[in-house]
Coordinates of C-alpha atoms in Angstrom, one line a residue:
M6 CA -35.7 83.7 32.6
A7 CA -32.8 85.5 30.0
F8 CA -30.0 87.1 31.2
T9 CA -29.8 91.3 30.8
R10 CA -27.2 92.2 28.6
R11 CA -25.4 93.7 31.9
E12 CA -25.3 90.4 33.4
F13 CA -23.9 88.9 30.5
T14 CA -21.2 91.8 30.5
R15 CA -20.7 91.2 34.3
L16 CA -20.1 87.5 33.4
L17 CA -17.6 88.0 30.9
A18 CA -15.4 90.5 32.7
G19 CA -11.9 88.8 33.2
T20 CA -12.6 85.9 31.0
A21 CA -9.8 84.7 28.3
A22 CA -12.3 85.8 25.7
A23 CA -14.4 87.8 26.1
C24 CA -37.1 72.0 7.7
S25 CA -37.6 71.0 4.4
I26 CA -34.8 70.5 2.5
P27 CA -34.4 73.1 -0.6
H28 CA -35.0 71.9 -4.0
L29 CA -31.4 70.1 -4.7
A30 CA -30.9 71.8 -8.2
A31 CA -31.4 74.9 -6.6
S32 CA -29.2 74.5 -3.6
R33 CA -26.7 72.6 -5.7
A34 CA -26.4 75.5 -8.4
L35 CA -26.3 78.2 -5.5
A36 CA -23.4 76.5 -3.8
Q37 CA -21.1 76.1 -6.9
T38 CA -20.2 79.9 -5.9
S39 CA -19.5 81.6 -2.6
T40 CA -22.0 84.4 -3.9
V41 CA -25.1 85.0 -6.1
T42 CA -25.6 87.6 -8.7
E43 CA -26.1 91.1 -8.1
T44 CA -29.7 92.4 -8.9
A45 CA -29.8 94.9 -12.3
G46 CA -29.3 98.1 -9.6
G47 CA -26.7 96.3 -7.2
K48 CA -28.7 96.3 -4.5
R49 CA -26.9 95.3 -1.5
V50 CA -28.4 94.5 1.7
G51 CA -27.1 96.2 5.2
Y52 CA -26.7 93.8 7.8
C53 CA -26.6 95.5 11.9
V54 CA -24.2 93.0 13.5
V55 CA -25.8 91.8 17.0
G56 CA -22.7 91.2 19.1
L57 CA -19.2 91.0 18.5
G58 CA -17.8 88.2 19.6
R59 CA -15.9 84.5 17.2
I60 CA -18.7 84.2 15.7
S61 CA -19.5 87.6 14.4
A62 CA -16.1 89.2 14.1
D63 CA -14.3 86.4 12.8
H64 CA -16.7 84.5 10.6
F65 CA -19.7 86.2 9.5
M66 CA -18.6 89.8 8.8
P67 CA -15.5 88.5 6.9
G68 CA -17.9 86.7 4.5
V69 CA -20.4 89.3 4.3
R70 CA -17.2 91.6 3.6
A71 CA -16.8 89.1 0.4
S72 CA -20.4 88.9 -0.8
A73 CA -21.8 90.2 -3.7
R74 CA -25.6 91.2 -1.9
S75 CA -24.7 92.0 1.6
R76 CA -22.5 94.5 3.2
V77 CA -22.2 95.5 7.1
T78 CA -23.7 98.7 7.9
A79 CA -24.2 98.9 11.7
L80 CA -22.5 97.3 15.1
V81 CA -24.3 96.5 18.1
S82 CA -22.0 96.2 21.2
G83 CA -21.4 96.4 24.6
H84 CA -17.7 97.0 24.2
P85 CA -17.0 100.5 22.7
D86 CA -13.5 100.4 22.3
K87 CA -14.1 96.9 20.2
A88 CA -16.7 98.1 18.3
R89 CA -15.1 101.2 17.4
K90 CA -12.1 99.3 15.9
L91 CA -14.8 96.8 13.9
A92 CA -16.2 100.1 12.5
A93 CA -13.0 101.8 11.1
Q94 CA -12.6 98.2 9.4
Y95 CA -15.4 98.5 7.8
G96 CA -15.6 101.9 6.8
L97 CA -18.4 102.8 9.3
P98 CA -19.4 105.9 11.2
D99 CA -20.1 106.4 15.0
S100 CA -23.4 107.0 14.3
S101 CA -24.0 103.3 13.2
V102 CA -22.3 102.0 16.2
Y103 CA -25.1 101.1 18.8
T104 CA -24.8 99.9 22.5
Y105 CA -27.4 97.4 23.9
E106 CA -29.4 100.4 25.6
T107 CA -29.5 102.2 21.9
Y108 CA -30.2 99.4 20.1
D109 CA -33.7 100.1 19.0
R110 CA -32.6 102.7 17.4
I111 CA -31.7 101.3 14.4
R112 CA -35.3 101.5 13.6
D113 CA -34.1 105.2 12.0
N114 CA -31.3 104.1 10.4
P115 CA -31.9 103.4 6.9
E116 CA -28.4 101.8 5.9
V117 CA -29.8 98.7 8.0
D118 CA -32.3 96.7 6.1
A119 CA -31.5 93.5 8.5
V120 CA -29.9 92.3 11.8
Y121 CA -27.6 88.9 12.4
I122 CA -28.3 88.1 16.1
G123 CA -24.9 86.8 17.0
L124 CA -25.7 87.2 20.9
P125 CA -25.6 83.9 23.3
N126 CA -28.6 81.6 23.2
S127 CA -30.6 82.9 25.9
M128 CA -30.5 86.3 24.3
H129 CA -31.5 85.7 20.7
A130 CA -35.2 85.6 21.3
E131 CA -35.4 89.1 23.0
Y132 CA -32.9 90.8 20.6
S133 CA -34.5 89.1 17.4
I134 CA -38.3 90.6 18.5
R135 CA -36.9 93.8 19.2
A136 CA -35.2 93.9 15.6
A137 CA -38.7 92.9 14.0
E138 CA -40.3 95.5 16.1
A139 CA -37.6 98.3 14.3
G140 CA -39.1 97.0 11.0
K141 CA -35.7 95.3 10.3
H142 CA -35.9 91.3 8.6
V143 CA -33.5 89.0 11.3
L144 CA -31.1 86.4 10.4
C145 CA -30.3 84.8 14.0
E146 CA -28.0 82.0 14.8
K147 CA -28.8 78.9 15.8
P148 CA -30.7 77.7 18.3
M149 CA -33.2 79.6 17.7
S150 CA -33.8 80.2 21.1
T151 CA -33.8 78.3 24.7
S152 CA -37.6 77.8 25.1
V153 CA -40.3 76.2 22.0
A154 CA -42.5 79.4 23.5
D155 CA -39.8 82.0 22.9
A156 CA -39.3 80.2 19.2
R157 CA -43.1 80.7 18.4
E158 CA -42.8 84.7 19.6
M159 CA -40.0 85.4 16.9
I160 CA -42.0 83.8 14.1
A161 CA -45.3 85.7 15.3
A162 CA -42.9 89.1 15.6
S163 CA -41.4 89.2 12.2
A164 CA -45.1 88.0 10.8
K165 CA -46.6 90.8 12.3
A166 CA -43.8 93.1 10.9
G167 CA -43.8 91.4 7.6
K168 CA -40.5 91.0 7.8
K169 CA -38.1 87.4 7.1
L170 CA -36.7 85.7 9.5
M171 CA -34.0 83.0 8.9
I172 CA -32.0 80.6 11.4
A173 CA -28.3 80.4 10.3
Y174 CA -28.0 76.8 9.2
R175 CA -26.0 77.2 7.2
V176 CA -24.7 73.5 6.2
Q177 CA -28.1 73.3 4.6
L178 CA -26.6 75.4 1.7
E179 CA -23.1 73.8 1.7
P180 CA -22.2 71.8 -1.4
T181 CA -20.4 68.7 0.4
N182 CA -23.9 68.3 2.5
L183 CA -26.2 68.9 -0.4
R184 CA -24.2 66.1 -2.2
A185 CA -24.5 64.1 0.4
I186 CA -28.4 64.3 0.4
E187 CA -28.3 64.5 -4.0
L188 CA -27.0 60.8 -3.3
I189 CA -29.8 59.8 -1.0
R190 CA -32.8 61.1 -2.7
S191 CA -31.3 59.5 -6.3
G192 CA -31.5 55.9 -4.8
A193 CA -27.6 55.5 -4.9
L194 CA -27.6 54.1 -1.8
G195 CA -30.8 52.1 -1.7
S196 CA -33.0 52.6 1.0
V197 CA -31.6 54.1 3.8
Q198 CA -31.9 51.7 7.0
A199 CA -29.8 53.9 9.9
I200 CA -27.6 56.9 10.7
E201 CA -25.4 57.8 13.2
S202 CA -23.9 61.3 14.1
A203 CA -22.0 63.0 16.8
N204 CA -20.8 66.2 17.8
G205 CA -18.9 67.8 20.7
F206 CA -15.5 69.0 22.7
N207 CA -14.1 69.8 25.7
I208 CA -15.5 72.2 27.5
S209 CA -13.1 74.8 29.4
K210 CA -14.1 76.1 32.8
G211 CA -15.5 79.0 33.1
E212 CA -17.1 79.2 29.7
W213 CA -20.7 81.0 29.5
R214 CA -21.9 77.8 28.0
L215 CA -22.1 75.7 31.1
N216 CA -24.2 78.7 32.5
K217 CA -28.3 77.4 31.7
K218 CA -29.5 80.5 32.2
L219 CA -27.5 82.1 29.5
A220 CA -26.9 78.9 27.6
G221 CA -30.5 77.4 28.2
G222 CA -28.7 74.1 28.4
G223 CA -25.7 71.8 27.3
P224 CA -24.0 70.1 24.5
L225 CA -27.4 69.1 22.9
L226 CA -28.4 73.0 22.6
D227 CA -24.8 74.0 21.4
V228 CA -23.1 71.2 18.9
G229 CA -25.8 68.7 18.8
I230 CA -28.4 70.5 17.1
Y231 CA -26.2 70.1 14.6
S232 CA -26.6 66.4 14.4
L233 CA -30.2 66.6 14.8
N234 CA -30.8 69.0 12.1
A235 CA -28.6 66.4 9.8
T236 CA -31.0 63.5 10.6
R237 CA -33.9 65.8 9.6
Y238 CA -32.2 67.2 6.2
L239 CA -30.7 63.5 5.2
T240 CA -34.1 61.8 5.4
G241 CA -36.2 64.8 4.8
E242 CA -38.7 63.4 7.4
E243 CA -39.4 64.3 11.2
P244 CA -38.8 61.9 13.7
Q245 CA -41.7 59.7 15.1
H246 CA -40.3 58.5 18.4
I247 CA -37.1 60.1 20.9
S248 CA -35.6 58.4 23.6
A249 CA -32.6 59.8 25.2
Y250 CA -30.3 59.5 28.0
S251 CA -27.8 61.8 29.3
S252 CA -24.8 61.9 32.1
V253 CA -22.2 63.8 34.1
I254 CA -19.0 61.6 34.5
D255 CA -16.7 64.3 35.4
H256 CA -17.9 65.7 38.8
D257 CA -15.4 68.6 38.3
G258 CA -18.1 71.4 39.0
R259 CA -18.1 72.3 35.0
F260 CA -21.5 70.5 34.8
D261 CA -23.5 71.6 38.4
E262 CA -26.1 73.2 35.9
V263 CA -26.0 71.4 32.0
E264 CA -25.3 68.1 30.9
E265 CA -22.3 66.5 30.1
N266 CA -23.0 64.1 27.9
I267 CA -26.4 63.3 25.8
S268 CA -27.4 60.5 23.5
W269 CA -30.8 60.1 21.8
T270 CA -32.5 57.5 19.2
M271 CA -34.9 58.7 16.6
K272 CA -37.0 56.4 14.6
F273 CA -39.0 58.2 11.1
P274 CA -42.1 57.2 9.6
S275 CA -40.1 55.4 7.1
G276 CA -38.5 53.1 9.5
I277 CA -35.2 54.8 9.4
V278 CA -33.6 54.8 13.0
A279 CA -31.1 57.5 14.0
S280 CA -28.1 57.2 17.1
C281 CA -26.9 60.8 17.9
N282 CA -24.2 61.6 20.8
S283 CA -22.9 65.2 21.7
T284 CA -20.7 66.0 24.9
Y285 CA -19.1 68.6 26.9
G286 CA -16.4 66.2 28.1
G287 CA -14.1 65.1 25.3
D288 CA -13.4 65.7 21.8
M289 CA -15.3 64.1 19.3
D290 CA -15.7 64.9 15.6
G291 CA -18.7 66.3 13.9
Y292 CA -19.8 63.3 11.5
Y293 CA -22.6 61.6 10.0
R294 CA -22.5 57.9 8.4
V295 CA -25.6 56.9 6.7
H296 CA -26.1 52.7 5.7
G297 CA -28.1 51.8 2.9
S298 CA -28.9 48.5 0.8
K299 CA -27.2 49.9 -1.2
G300 CA -24.2 51.5 0.2
V301 CA -22.8 53.7 3.0
L302 CA -21.8 57.7 3.3
Q303 CA -19.8 59.8 5.4
L304 CA -19.1 63.5 6.2
L305 CA -16.2 63.5 8.5
P306 CA -16.1 66.4 9.3
A307 CA -19.7 67.7 8.2
F308 CA -20.4 70.5 10.5
I309 CA -16.8 73.0 10.8
Y310 CA -16.4 75.9 9.1
E311 CA -14.2 74.0 6.1
G312 CA -12.6 71.1 5.3
E313 CA -16.0 68.6 4.8
H314 CA -14.9 65.2 3.4
L315 CA -17.5 63.1 1.8
T316 CA -16.5 59.6 1.7
G317 CA -18.6 56.3 0.7
H318 CA -19.2 53.0 -0.7
L319 CA -21.6 52.3 -3.7
Y320 CA -22.0 48.5 -3.8
E321 CA -23.3 48.5 -7.4
G322 CA -20.5 49.2 -9.5
D323 CA -18.2 49.1 -6.6
Q324 CA -17.7 52.6 -6.7
H325 CA -16.0 54.4 -3.9
L326 CA -16.5 58.2 -3.2
D327 CA -13.9 60.7 -1.9
E328 CA -15.1 64.1 -2.3
A329 CA -13.5 67.0 -0.4
A330 CA -14.4 70.2 -0.1
K331 CA -11.8 72.8 -1.7
E332 CA -13.6 76.5 -0.2
K333 CA -12.6 78.3 2.7
D334 CA -14.1 79.9 5.4
P335 CA -16.0 82.2 5.4
A336 CA -17.0 80.7 2.1
H337 CA -20.4 79.4 4.1
F338 CA -21.2 82.6 5.6
T339 CA -21.0 84.5 2.3
R340 CA -23.1 82.6 1.1
M341 CA -25.8 82.2 3.8
A342 CA -25.7 86.2 3.7
D343 CA -26.2 86.7 0.1
H344 CA -29.2 83.9 0.3
F345 CA -30.9 85.7 2.7
S346 CA -30.4 89.1 1.4
T347 CA -31.7 87.7 -2.2
C348 CA -34.5 86.2 0.1
V349 CA -35.1 89.6 1.2
I350 CA -34.5 91.4 -2.3
E351 CA -36.5 89.4 -4.2
G352 CA -39.6 87.9 -1.9
K353 CA -39.0 84.8 -1.4
T354 CA -38.9 82.4 1.5
P355 CA -35.7 81.6 3.2
R356 CA -34.5 77.8 3.1
S357 CA -34.2 77.5 6.6
P358 CA -37.2 80.2 8.2
G359 CA -38.6 80.4 11.7
E360 CA -40.2 77.6 11.5
E361 CA -37.7 75.1 10.6
G362 CA -35.6 76.7 13.9
L363 CA -38.8 75.9 15.9
R364 CA -39.2 72.0 14.8
D365 CA -35.2 71.8 16.2
M366 CA -36.7 73.5 19.5
S367 CA -39.5 71.1 20.1
W368 CA -37.9 68.0 19.4
I369 CA -34.9 69.3 21.7
A370 CA -37.5 69.5 23.9
E371 CA -38.4 65.9 23.6
I372 CA -35.1 64.8 23.8
Y373 CA -34.4 66.5 27.3
K374 CA -37.8 65.2 28.4
S375 CA -37.0 61.7 27.6
A376 CA -33.4 62.2 29.2
G377 CA -35.3 63.5 32.1
L378 CA -34.2 67.0 31.7
S379 CA -35.8 70.2 31.6
L380 CA -35.0 72.8 28.7

């Protein structure tokens, strides 16, 4: 059962801080700039930002401000003072600031074309479905939900409303990740044999992510999903077999409800094997390494908001790769918002639609099942 917004607000009181792979040519072209060209009519999609935590206020909203096809037109928050302050910064009237109790009134706001869901995991499904029922398109943060059933309901709600649903897999649009995919698809690495990936951090006591009812799970849902999704977009395949293990090493009260460590291996139809690790018990660089018959490449870091660095060695011609991303945060969010806005304006399917999120949720459920845990 998901938390209510009131329960979530009470939990935070007193805390420190309150797919298939896209066509590469098109993806690379989109990634060359942080924005896309405006339409002749200058249409910009208006976003209602739901939840004003760090990812919304510090990354998504500044990214939208820098965009060509997107703009912030409404806010939803349980903290009126914070919402009014942000509204003033973005030139929004008080009438475009909503609480969680008045959220459904966005139906009557013609300035809102889409919503961005930046809430804790267990709230993604409810607020995405309510947005679709209000006649709005939905851009939802990952993980898509906390269950396969909720993910299916989100897809069904958007389909019934005739609205688009995209899951915020921003790295699928990021130039350095696209370059890694391009090298693999071109055959530069020969036949891929194995992939390694990891992503994790040392979590502080009291974080909402340690509450299973609110987060849905531990590091796998939070940051391990990056490694899972990367193995899928790097191979262009879906896993054929999964085996997983979990553990708790630090018995200090943080991991009474969620796993501390989780490790899983996958075998893909082509024979590629992948091994992934995620943790809340220590700092773990977000990276992946791809081993092929003709070379190896590594992206470290691979998943953060800026500073991606691709290195590698192609054996033929003894070619060494060393390519660093030059753009700065919030460029990922600008590109992601404008991609979704372009899809809304031009009636196109997003590169990471709801079905992409559902596939990850299905594999996450399998990983937990193999590790003897439940989603």
